[in-house]
Structure formats: C-alpha cells, structure tokens
Amino acid sequence: MFDRREVTGMKYGNCLIDLHLHLDGSLSPDIIRKISRLQNETCTLNDQELEERLMVSEDCKSLDEYLEKFEFPGYYLQTKETISAAVSLLLEELHEQGLIYAEIRFAPQKHKERGLTQEEVVLAAIEGMKNAPIPASLILCLMRGDDTSSENLETVRLAEKYLHKGVAAIDLAGAEALYKTHLYKTFFDYASSHEIPFTIHAGEADGVESISYALLFGAKRLGHGVRAYESEALMKSIKEQNVTLELCPTSNLNTQIFIDLKEYPLRTFLSFGIPVTINTDNMSVSHTTLQKEYDKLIDIFHLTDEEIKQLLLNSVHASFASPEVKALLENKIKGRID
Ligand SMILES: [Zn+2]
C-alpha cells in the first residue's frame, strides 16, 4: 500500500503547507476504517480495495468523472462523530507527513444526508481541530449546482458566524464548466461586504472567463487558476492584483487539463512573477501527498532550494491564518534555511 508518511530528502520536507485540501477527497483507508466503526459499520474492504474505491483510475476522463469519487467517502461523513474524527485523524496524518499548517475545505451542505444541519456539520469539523498537532483552518465550500442558492447563502452566513473561530474563508466548488462562475456573484458580494475572505475554484475545468469573474469578485486566491497561462493579459491582472494560485499538479493530470507534468506552466508563472503555491487538492482521489507533489515538480523543473523556500513562503503569505500563526510559520521556514 502507498505509504503517505514517506519522506524524501527534500530540505523543506518538514515545513510543508497545504492551502487546497478537500476533506472528503483526502481520507486514507485507515481513516475510512476508523470512522466507519463510529457509525457502527464494519468496513470489510481491504486496503487495496479501499484505495480503489477512493482514487481515480489512470484513465479518468474529466473533472466530472473525478468528482464522482467523492460519493464513497461522503457516505461516512454524515454524523457529528465521524466528521470530527475525520478532521482530527487527517490533521494527525498531515503532521506525520511534515505539514506545519493546513486549510481543510468541505461543503457543509454535502453532509446533511442523515439529518445534520449545516451548522452542526461546521461545529463538528471545528471540534475535530481541537488538540490538533498543527495549526489549521477550515474553508467552507459553496457548491455549483442547479438548486444550491439557499444552501449556499446559509454556508456564507455560517462562515461569517464562525469566522476566526475555526473557519477562515469560503470557496466555490463543483462542476465549473457546467455551472459558470458568474452565476455566483451574489455570494461573493456578500462575502466582500462582510469581510469574509474567499478563494474560488476557477481556471480548472473552465478557462479564462471563469478566472476573470473570480478576479472581478475580488478573490485573493484562485483554486487552481492554472489555465491563466492561456492568456497573458489575464496573468498580468493576476500579478497586478497580487492574487495567489493554489496549484494542484497531479489533480490537473487526473482531470486531463494536462497530459504530462512536463507541460505544467509552473515556470511560466514563476517567471511572470505570479505568486503560486503547491497543494494536493485530494490526497486519496489523486493518490498523492504534498511531499510527492513537490518531489515531482523538483524533479521535472529542477527547482532550487531558494525557489522551494519561496513557494512555501507564498503559502504562508496567502494563507487565511491569523498574523500570529503566519509569523510562526514564516519563522519555521526561515529557520530551516539558516
Ligand atoms: Zn479543489
């Protein structure tokens, strides 16, 4: 079985930060087994079978097929106990993998199948962060979809209510090409006027137009944003507005945005001066860890220690953490160099 704790010789291997990590897409077989017991079910699948249920196949065709992989873990995230335990166990695993900070995102409206309210879901996730071995924050996702308006509004209001009490921001997730970004303006207007920070999945399945709207809404970070490389004018705007891209390389291969990581526009963004960060998106679905993402990029793009340090510092600066936590993280990374 794939050992997520595998640590390579990377100089900053114990200073990693993930800003784009979905709870449901990042549960290991071990976590699934533990939380299934909490809802009085015995998961009889072995590790191999569990991994097959959780991860996409090599020939995953699109973001829509990729999104189907969330149904299986989602089934186990419908009670307060399992949600708290999943967050807690995930943070322990991240700590073991060398992370020093993480922002975990999920859509509260996707966890109501057994009668929980969105607020109960959020409180359960906050509970799961208590006594965590590393600092962490929650990002609440709004969902793209036919009938999500009232649920989305509730999510934004919950983010406002629990801001700085575990919740740090909101996001917009789901099938980007089917449900265009411009349809969700109201929610981000609300977030802006109520000082709720936000990131938006944009420039993944949909391209330049989606990113343009996210910038217009005032997003300071873009979930992926990788297709910005298709327009120099857009890259210029991203740079001017100091917007950070949450890059998730393996995930982009899974959803066929790129066929080979050699095509990945990392160097384009770096030379353009756009702040980019490296993230996993969904560790289980993409069968990866943050260490693996860095290792792949180091291998292909021959990143120097200085460049790796800058990527990690970009994560600190773009994070939705408090100034105190940011200072702590920055010191850890800088202390690693000297
Ligand atoms: Zn994502």
mmCIF file of N, CA and C in Angstrom, residues 106-220:
data_model
loop_
_atom_site.group_PDB
_atom_site.id
_atom_site.type_symbol
_atom_site.label_atom_id
_atom_site.label_comp_id
_atom_site.label_asym_id
_atom_site.label_seq_id
_atom_site.Cartn_x
_atom_site.Cartn_y
_atom_site.Cartn_z
ATOM 1 N N PHE A 106 -14.416 21.848 2.854
ATOM 2 C CA PHE A 106 -15.527 20.924 2.641
ATOM 3 C C PHE A 106 -16.790 21.767 2.461
ATOM 4 N N ALA A 107 -17.829 21.132 1.908
ATOM 5 C CA ALA A 107 -19.105 21.829 1.706
ATOM 6 C C ALA A 107 -20.100 21.324 2.750
ATOM 7 N N PRO A 108 -20.447 22.149 3.732
ATOM 8 C CA PRO A 108 -21.362 21.684 4.785
ATOM 9 C C PRO A 108 -22.652 21.081 4.225
ATOM 10 N N GLN A 109 -23.140 21.617 3.110
ATOM 11 C CA GLN A 109 -24.413 21.120 2.557
ATOM 12 C C GLN A 109 -24.330 19.684 2.030
ATOM 13 N N LYS A 110 -23.104 19.146 1.886
ATOM 14 C CA LYS A 110 -22.956 17.771 1.404
ATOM 15 C C LYS A 110 -22.964 16.755 2.538
ATOM 16 N N HIS A 111 -23.170 17.237 3.752
ATOM 17 C CA HIS A 111 -23.080 16.332 4.908
ATOM 18 C C HIS A 111 -24.392 16.279 5.697
ATOM 19 N N LYS A 112 -25.494 16.425 4.977
ATOM 20 C CA LYS A 112 -26.802 16.505 5.644
ATOM 21 C C LYS A 112 -27.675 15.267 5.420
ATOM 22 N N GLU A 113 -27.083 14.220 4.838
ATOM 23 C CA GLU A 113 -27.900 13.061 4.443
ATOM 24 C C GLU A 113 -28.532 12.323 5.612
ATOM 25 N N ARG A 114 -27.931 12.439 6.784
ATOM 26 C CA ARG A 114 -28.521 11.770 7.959
ATOM 27 C C ARG A 114 -29.121 12.771 8.941
ATOM 28 N N GLY A 115 -29.483 13.907 8.435
ATOM 29 C CA GLY A 115 -30.259 14.828 9.262
ATOM 30 C C GLY A 115 -29.494 15.949 9.933
ATOM 31 N N LEU A 116 -28.179 16.031 9.753
ATOM 32 C CA LEU A 116 -27.446 17.137 10.362
ATOM 33 C C LEU A 116 -27.809 18.446 9.669
ATOM 34 N N THR A 117 -27.730 19.537 10.432
ATOM 35 C CA THR A 117 -27.858 20.856 9.803
ATOM 36 C C THR A 117 -26.449 21.285 9.375
ATOM 37 N N GLN A 118 -26.385 22.275 8.504
ATOM 38 C CA GLN A 118 -25.055 22.781 8.109
ATOM 39 C C GLN A 118 -24.282 23.252 9.328
ATOM 40 N N GLU A 119 -24.978 23.900 10.254
ATOM 41 C CA GLU A 119 -24.285 24.435 11.430
ATOM 42 C C GLU A 119 -23.694 23.300 12.270
ATOM 43 N N GLU A 120 -24.439 22.212 12.407
ATOM 44 C CA GLU A 120 -23.909 21.068 13.165
ATOM 45 C C GLU A 120 -22.675 20.487 12.472
ATOM 46 N N VAL A 121 -22.692 20.477 11.156
ATOM 47 C CA VAL A 121 -21.546 19.971 10.394
ATOM 48 C C VAL A 121 -20.314 20.844 10.664
ATOM 49 N N VAL A 122 -20.521 22.158 10.598
ATOM 50 C CA VAL A 122 -19.401 23.083 10.819
ATOM 51 C C VAL A 122 -18.857 22.933 12.244
ATOM 52 N N LEU A 123 -19.758 22.865 13.202
ATOM 53 C CA LEU A 123 -19.319 22.722 14.607
ATOM 54 C C LEU A 123 -18.567 21.412 14.821
ATOM 55 N N ALA A 124 -19.014 20.358 14.160
ATOM 56 C CA ALA A 124 -18.322 19.062 14.295
ATOM 57 C C ALA A 124 -16.911 19.155 13.722
ATOM 58 N N ALA A 125 -16.775 19.855 12.602
ATOM 59 C CA ALA A 125 -15.442 19.994 11.997
ATOM 60 C C ALA A 125 -14.538 20.840 12.901
ATOM 61 N N ILE A 126 -15.103 21.902 13.481
ATOM 62 C CA ILE A 126 -14.314 22.743 14.400
ATOM 63 C C ILE A 126 -13.861 21.896 15.601
ATOM 64 N N GLU A 127 -14.767 21.093 16.095
ATOM 65 C CA GLU A 127 -14.452 20.191 17.214
ATOM 66 C C GLU A 127 -13.257 19.291 16.857
ATOM 67 N N GLY A 128 -13.229 18.835 15.627
ATOM 68 C CA GLY A 128 -12.147 17.948 15.164
ATOM 69 C C GLY A 128 -10.782 18.616 15.128
ATOM 70 N N MET A 129 -10.773 19.942 15.156
ATOM 71 C CA MET A 129 -9.484 20.645 15.136
ATOM 72 C C MET A 129 -8.906 20.862 16.521
ATOM 73 N N LYS A 130 -9.734 20.619 17.560
ATOM 74 C CA LYS A 130 -9.236 20.823 18.928
ATOM 75 C C LYS A 130 -8.113 19.834 19.203
ATOM 76 N N ASN A 131 -7.089 20.287 19.864
ATOM 77 C CA ASN A 131 -5.922 19.458 20.199
ATOM 78 C C ASN A 131 -5.175 18.937 18.975
ATOM 79 N N ALA A 132 -5.351 19.601 17.845
ATOM 80 C CA ALA A 132 -4.632 19.158 16.645
ATOM 81 C C ALA A 132 -3.139 19.405 16.815
ATOM 82 N N PRO A 133 -2.303 18.553 16.223
ATOM 83 C CA PRO A 133 -0.852 18.722 16.370
ATOM 84 C C PRO A 133 -0.282 19.885 15.565
ATOM 85 N N ILE A 134 -1.058 20.414 14.628
ATOM 86 C CA ILE A 134 -0.594 21.581 13.843
ATOM 87 C C ILE A 134 -1.737 22.593 13.765
ATOM 88 N N PRO A 135 -1.412 23.888 13.575
ATOM 89 C CA PRO A 135 -2.490 24.851 13.373
ATOM 90 C C PRO A 135 -3.208 24.567 12.053
ATOM 91 N N ALA A 136 -4.490 24.834 12.031
ATOM 92 C CA ALA A 136 -5.278 24.556 10.821
ATOM 93 C C ALA A 136 -6.476 25.487 10.779
ATOM 94 N N SER A 137 -7.060 25.630 9.600
ATOM 95 C CA SER A 137 -8.276 26.428 9.438
ATOM 96 C C SER A 137 -9.221 25.689 8.508
ATOM 97 N N LEU A 138 -10.491 26.040 8.601
ATOM 98 C CA LEU A 138 -11.488 25.434 7.720
ATOM 99 C C LEU A 138 -11.910 26.431 6.648
ATOM 100 N N ILE A 139 -12.126 25.932 5.458
ATOM 101 C CA ILE A 139 -12.708 26.739 4.381
ATOM 102 C C ILE A 139 -14.043 26.082 4.020
ATOM 103 N N LEU A 140 -15.101 26.861 4.063
ATOM 104 C CA LEU A 140 -16.426 26.299 3.758
ATOM 105 C C LEU A 140 -16.728 26.499 2.272
ATOM 106 N N CYS A 141 -17.021 25.395 1.590
ATOM 107 C CA CYS A 141 -17.281 25.473 0.147
ATOM 108 C C CYS A 141 -18.765 25.692 -0.139
ATOM 109 N N LEU A 142 -19.033 26.647 -1.011
ATOM 110 C CA LEU A 142 -20.350 26.748 -1.628
ATOM 111 C C LEU A 142 -20.312 25.766 -2.788
ATOM 112 N N MET A 143 -21.488 25.317 -3.229
ATOM 113 C CA MET A 143 -21.500 24.352 -4.326
ATOM 114 C C MET A 143 -22.120 24.925 -5.593
ATOM 115 N N ARG A 144 -21.467 24.655 -6.719
ATOM 116 C CA ARG A 144 -22.077 24.928 -8.008
ATOM 117 C C ARG A 144 -23.163 23.864 -8.211
ATOM 118 N N GLY A 145 -24.296 24.231 -8.784
ATOM 119 C CA GLY A 145 -25.350 23.236 -8.999
ATOM 120 C C GLY A 145 -26.655 23.904 -9.336
ATOM 121 N N ASP A 146 -27.675 23.080 -9.632
ATOM 122 C CA ASP A 146 -28.965 23.611 -10.076
ATOM 123 C C ASP A 146 -29.719 24.344 -8.988
ATOM 124 N N ASP A 147 -29.627 23.794 -7.794
ATOM 125 C CA ASP A 147 -30.550 24.251 -6.771
ATOM 126 C C ASP A 147 -29.839 24.527 -5.462
ATOM 127 N N THR A 148 -28.736 25.235 -5.539
ATOM 128 C CA THR A 148 -27.894 25.343 -4.345
ATOM 129 C C THR A 148 -27.958 26.726 -3.683
ATOM 130 N N SER A 149 -28.782 27.623 -4.217
ATOM 131 C CA SER A 149 -28.767 29.011 -3.729
ATOM 132 C C SER A 149 -29.007 29.158 -2.237
ATOM 133 N N SER A 150 -30.084 28.544 -1.745
ATOM 134 C CA SER A 150 -30.387 28.772 -0.327
ATOM 135 C C SER A 150 -29.349 28.089 0.561
ATOM 136 N N GLU A 151 -28.879 26.917 0.136
ATOM 137 C CA GLU A 151 -27.821 26.234 0.908
ATOM 138 C C GLU A 151 -26.541 27.074 0.894
ATOM 139 N N ASN A 152 -26.235 27.638 -0.250
ATOM 140 C CA ASN A 152 -25.014 28.456 -0.356
ATOM 141 C C ASN A 152 -25.089 29.693 0.537
ATOM 142 N N LEU A 153 -26.256 30.320 0.556
ATOM 143 C CA LEU A 153 -26.414 31.505 1.396
ATOM 144 C C LEU A 153 -26.223 31.130 2.869
ATOM 145 N N GLU A 154 -26.773 29.976 3.234
ATOM 146 C CA GLU A 154 -26.605 29.513 4.620
ATOM 147 C C GLU A 154 -25.114 29.282 4.926
ATOM 148 N N THR A 155 -24.405 28.725 3.978
ATOM 149 C CA THR A 155 -22.970 28.467 4.179
ATOM 150 C C THR A 155 -22.197 29.776 4.385
ATOM 151 N N VAL A 156 -22.518 30.781 3.567
ATOM 152 C CA VAL A 156 -21.818 32.067 3.708
ATOM 153 C C VAL A 156 -22.093 32.655 5.093
ATOM 154 N N ARG A 157 -23.336 32.559 5.524
ATOM 155 C CA ARG A 157 -23.675 33.132 6.848
ATOM 156 C C ARG A 157 -22.993 32.372 7.973
ATOM 157 N N LEU A 158 -22.844 31.064 7.793
ATOM 158 C CA LEU A 158 -22.132 30.276 8.818
ATOM 159 C C LEU A 158 -20.647 30.656 8.845
ATOM 160 N N ALA A 159 -20.111 30.913 7.676
ATOM 161 C CA ALA A 159 -18.705 31.338 7.625
ATOM 162 C C ALA A 159 -18.540 32.646 8.393
ATOM 163 N N GLU A 160 -19.502 33.529 8.225
ATOM 164 C CA GLU A 160 -19.470 34.814 8.939
ATOM 165 C C GLU A 160 -19.552 34.580 10.449
ATOM 166 N N LYS A 161 -20.449 33.688 10.842
ATOM 167 C CA LYS A 161 -20.665 33.420 12.267
ATOM 168 C C LYS A 161 -19.438 32.791 12.937
ATOM 169 N N TYR A 162 -18.776 31.898 12.206
ATOM 170 C CA TYR A 162 -17.655 31.167 12.817
ATOM 171 C C TYR A 162 -16.285 31.641 12.320
ATOM 172 N N LEU A 163 -16.275 32.815 11.693
ATOM 173 C CA LEU A 163 -15.008 33.372 11.218
ATOM 174 C C LEU A 163 -14.082 33.625 12.420
ATOM 175 N N HIS A 164 -12.842 33.230 12.270
ATOM 176 C CA HIS A 164 -11.820 33.320 13.328
ATOM 177 C C HIS A 164 -12.129 32.408 14.513
ATOM 178 N N LYS A 165 -13.119 31.546 14.365
ATOM 179 C CA LYS A 165 -13.412 30.567 15.428
ATOM 180 C C LYS A 165 -13.235 29.168 14.841
ATOM 181 N N GLY A 166 -12.325 29.044 13.918
ATOM 182 C CA GLY A 166 -12.097 27.761 13.233
ATOM 183 C C GLY A 166 -12.271 27.885 11.737
ATOM 184 N N VAL A 167 -13.230 28.730 11.338
ATOM 185 C CA VAL A 167 -13.470 28.951 9.910
ATOM 186 C C VAL A 167 -12.665 30.173 9.463
ATOM 187 N N ALA A 168 -12.028 30.055 8.293
ATOM 188 C CA ALA A 168 -11.185 31.163 7.835
ATOM 189 C C ALA A 168 -11.678 31.794 6.547
ATOM 190 N N ALA A 169 -12.512 31.079 5.780
ATOM 191 C CA ALA A 169 -12.865 31.604 4.457
ATOM 192 C C ALA A 169 -13.968 30.754 3.815
ATOM 193 N N ILE A 170 -14.427 31.221 2.651
ATOM 194 C CA ILE A 170 -15.324 30.394 1.837
ATOM 195 C C ILE A 170 -14.672 30.136 0.473
ATOM 196 N N ASP A 171 -15.300 29.214 -0.245
ATOM 197 C CA ASP A 171 -14.803 28.782 -1.556
ATOM 198 C C ASP A 171 -16.032 28.429 -2.394
ATOM 199 N N LEU A 172 -15.826 28.210 -3.661
ATOM 200 C CA LEU A 172 -16.886 27.718 -4.553
ATOM 201 C C LEU A 172 -16.348 26.478 -5.252
ATOM 202 N N ALA A 173 -17.031 25.338 -5.068
ATOM 203 C CA ALA A 173 -16.551 24.079 -5.644
ATOM 204 C C ALA A 173 -17.634 23.450 -6.520
ATOM 205 N N GLY A 174 -17.272 22.370 -7.188
ATOM 206 C CA GLY A 174 -18.229 21.667 -8.040
ATOM 207 C C GLY A 174 -17.888 21.803 -9.510
ATOM 208 N N ALA A 175 -18.828 21.397 -10.355
ATOM 209 C CA ALA A 175 -18.562 21.307 -11.800
ATOM 210 C C ALA A 175 -18.512 22.697 -12.443
ATOM 211 N N GLU A 176 -17.284 23.192 -12.568
ATOM 212 C CA GLU A 176 -17.058 24.572 -13.009
ATOM 213 C C GLU A 176 -17.522 24.842 -14.446
ATOM 214 N N ALA A 177 -17.332 23.844 -15.318
ATOM 215 C CA ALA A 177 -17.697 24.071 -16.720
ATOM 216 C C ALA A 177 -19.212 24.055 -16.914
ATOM 217 N N LEU A 178 -19.904 23.305 -16.070
ATOM 218 C CA LEU A 178 -21.362 23.208 -16.205
ATOM 219 C C LEU A 178 -22.076 24.385 -15.549
ATOM 220 N N TYR A 179 -21.547 24.827 -14.426
ATOM 221 C CA TYR A 179 -22.180 25.925 -13.671
ATOM 222 C C TYR A 179 -21.172 27.063 -13.564
ATOM 223 N N LYS A 180 -21.343 28.040 -14.429
ATOM 224 C CA LYS A 180 -20.324 29.069 -14.626
ATOM 225 C C LYS A 180 -20.148 29.969 -13.397
ATOM 226 N N THR A 181 -18.954 30.463 -13.244
ATOM 227 C CA THR A 181 -18.592 31.262 -12.072
ATOM 228 C C THR A 181 -19.459 32.522 -11.909
ATOM 229 N N HIS A 182 -19.817 33.155 -13.023
ATOM 230 C CA HIS A 182 -20.553 34.431 -12.917
ATOM 231 C C HIS A 182 -21.904 34.272 -12.210
ATOM 232 N N LEU A 183 -22.435 33.034 -12.194
ATOM 233 C CA LEU A 183 -23.747 32.789 -11.566
ATOM 234 C C LEU A 183 -23.711 32.971 -10.045
ATOM 235 N N TYR A 184 -22.522 33.045 -9.481
ATOM 236 C CA TYR A 184 -22.386 33.019 -8.015
ATOM 237 C C TYR A 184 -21.949 34.361 -7.424
ATOM 238 N N LYS A 185 -22.138 35.404 -8.228
ATOM 239 C CA LYS A 185 -21.668 36.736 -7.822
ATOM 240 C C LYS A 185 -22.252 37.188 -6.477
ATOM 241 N N THR A 186 -23.560 36.980 -6.285
ATOM 242 C CA THR A 186 -24.238 37.447 -5.066
ATOM 243 C C THR A 186 -23.519 37.019 -3.793
ATOM 244 N N PHE A 187 -23.073 35.764 -3.784
ATOM 245 C CA PHE A 187 -22.466 35.231 -2.559
ATOM 246 C C PHE A 187 -21.127 35.908 -2.261
ATOM 247 N N PHE A 188 -20.395 36.198 -3.316
ATOM 248 C CA PHE A 188 -19.090 36.821 -3.097
ATOM 249 C C PHE A 188 -19.226 38.324 -2.828
ATOM 250 N N ASP A 189 -20.299 38.910 -3.334
ATOM 251 C CA ASP A 189 -20.592 40.306 -2.955
ATOM 252 C C ASP A 189 -20.876 40.355 -1.451
ATOM 253 N N TYR A 190 -21.657 39.386 -0.999
ATOM 254 C CA TYR A 190 -21.977 39.312 0.435
ATOM 255 C C TYR A 190 -20.684 39.114 1.238
ATOM 256 N N ALA A 191 -19.868 38.186 0.775
ATOM 257 C CA ALA A 191 -18.613 37.904 1.490
ATOM 258 C C ALA A 191 -17.741 39.160 1.546
ATOM 259 N N SER A 192 -17.632 39.868 0.424
ATOM 260 C CA SER A 192 -16.802 41.076 0.391
ATOM 261 C C SER A 192 -17.317 42.115 1.380
ATOM 262 N N SER A 193 -18.632 42.328 1.356
ATOM 263 C CA SER A 193 -19.157 43.389 2.210
ATOM 264 C C SER A 193 -19.157 42.993 3.688
ATOM 265 N N HIS A 194 -19.008 41.719 3.972
ATOM 266 C CA HIS A 194 -18.945 41.280 5.374
ATOM 267 C C HIS A 194 -17.537 40.818 5.776
ATOM 268 N N GLU A 195 -16.566 41.159 4.920
ATOM 269 C CA GLU A 195 -15.158 40.855 5.214
ATOM 270 C C GLU A 195 -14.884 39.381 5.475
ATOM 271 N N ILE A 196 -15.549 38.539 4.707
ATOM 272 C CA ILE A 196 -15.261 37.096 4.777
ATOM 273 C C ILE A 196 -14.260 36.795 3.651
ATOM 274 N N PRO A 197 -13.058 36.354 3.993
ATOM 275 C CA PRO A 197 -12.092 36.049 2.926
ATOM 276 C C PRO A 197 -12.599 34.916 2.026
ATOM 277 N N PHE A 198 -12.165 34.915 0.797
ATOM 278 C CA PHE A 198 -12.569 33.796 -0.062
ATOM 279 C C PHE A 198 -11.559 33.462 -1.149
ATOM 280 N N THR A 199 -11.628 32.199 -1.526
ATOM 281 C CA THR A 199 -10.930 31.688 -2.695
ATOM 282 C C THR A 199 -12.024 31.121 -3.587
ATOM 283 N N ILE A 200 -11.743 30.950 -4.873
ATOM 284 C CA ILE A 200 -12.758 30.393 -5.784
ATOM 285 C C ILE A 200 -12.078 29.377 -6.701
ATOM 286 N N HIS A 201 -12.666 28.184 -6.810
ATOM 287 C CA HIS A 201 -12.183 27.250 -7.831
ATOM 288 C C HIS A 201 -12.454 27.884 -9.196
ATOM 289 N N ALA A 202 -11.420 28.210 -9.900
ATOM 290 C CA ALA A 202 -11.592 28.829 -11.224
ATOM 291 C C ALA A 202 -10.356 28.551 -12.066
ATOM 292 N N GLY A 203 -10.579 28.384 -13.380
ATOM 293 C CA GLY A 203 -9.437 28.110 -14.246
ATOM 294 C C GLY A 203 -8.962 26.684 -14.121
ATOM 295 N N GLU A 204 -9.922 25.781 -13.891
ATOM 296 C CA GLU A 204 -9.601 24.349 -13.853
ATOM 297 C C GLU A 204 -10.330 23.710 -15.036
ATOM 298 N N ALA A 205 -11.620 23.346 -14.838
ATOM 299 C CA ALA A 205 -12.389 22.785 -15.956
ATOM 300 C C ALA A 205 -12.800 23.882 -16.926
ATOM 301 N N ASP A 206 -12.978 25.095 -16.403
ATOM 302 C CA ASP A 206 -13.318 26.229 -17.252
ATOM 303 C C ASP A 206 -12.086 27.135 -17.322
ATOM 304 N N GLY A 207 -12.050 27.997 -18.314
ATOM 305 C CA GLY A 207 -10.798 28.711 -18.551
ATOM 306 C C GLY A 207 -10.787 30.170 -18.152
ATOM 307 N N VAL A 208 -10.374 30.964 -19.097
ATOM 308 C CA VAL A 208 -10.083 32.374 -18.870
ATOM 309 C C VAL A 208 -11.279 33.150 -18.308
ATOM 310 N N GLU A 209 -12.466 32.881 -18.859
ATOM 311 C CA GLU A 209 -13.651 33.636 -18.429
ATOM 312 C C GLU A 209 -13.928 33.420 -16.940
ATOM 313 N N SER A 210 -13.806 32.177 -16.508
ATOM 314 C CA SER A 210 -14.063 31.841 -15.103
ATOM 315 C C SER A 210 -13.103 32.604 -14.185
ATOM 316 N N ILE A 211 -11.841 32.634 -14.582
ATOM 317 C CA ILE A 211 -10.841 33.342 -13.775
ATOM 318 C C ILE A 211 -11.144 34.844 -13.757
ATOM 319 N N SER A 212 -11.534 35.384 -14.907
ATOM 320 C CA SER A 212 -11.834 36.825 -14.980
ATOM 321 C C SER A 212 -12.937 37.191 -13.992
ATOM 322 N N TYR A 213 -13.973 36.359 -13.923
ATOM 323 C CA TYR A 213 -15.058 36.644 -12.973
ATOM 324 C C TYR A 213 -14.579 36.534 -11.523
ATOM 325 N N ALA A 214 -13.778 35.524 -11.252
ATOM 326 C CA ALA A 214 -13.275 35.365 -9.876
ATOM 327 C C ALA A 214 -12.470 36.603 -9.466
ATOM 328 N N LEU A 215 -11.686 37.136 -10.396
ATOM 329 C CA LEU A 215 -10.900 38.345 -10.101
ATOM 330 C C LEU A 215 -11.825 39.540 -9.893
ATOM 331 N N LEU A 216 -12.850 39.596 -10.734
ATOM 332 C CA LEU A 216 -13.820 40.686 -10.631
ATOM 333 C C LEU A 216 -14.540 40.655 -9.272
ATOM 334 N N PHE A 217 -14.815 39.467 -8.794
ATOM 335 C CA PHE A 217 -15.480 39.333 -7.482
ATOM 336 C C PHE A 217 -14.550 39.760 -6.342
ATOM 337 N N GLY A 218 -13.244 39.781 -6.616
ATOM 338 C CA GLY A 218 -12.288 40.193 -5.581
ATOM 339 C C GLY A 218 -11.570 39.042 -4.897
ATOM 340 N N ALA A 219 -11.543 37.872 -5.554
ATOM 341 C CA ALA A 219 -10.835 36.734 -4.948
ATOM 342 C C ALA A 219 -9.358 37.064 -4.793
ATOM 343 N N LYS A 220 -8.805 36.724 -3.642
ATOM 344 C CA LYS A 220 -7.377 36.939 -3.413
ATOM 345 C C LYS A 220 -6.583 35.671 -3.720
#
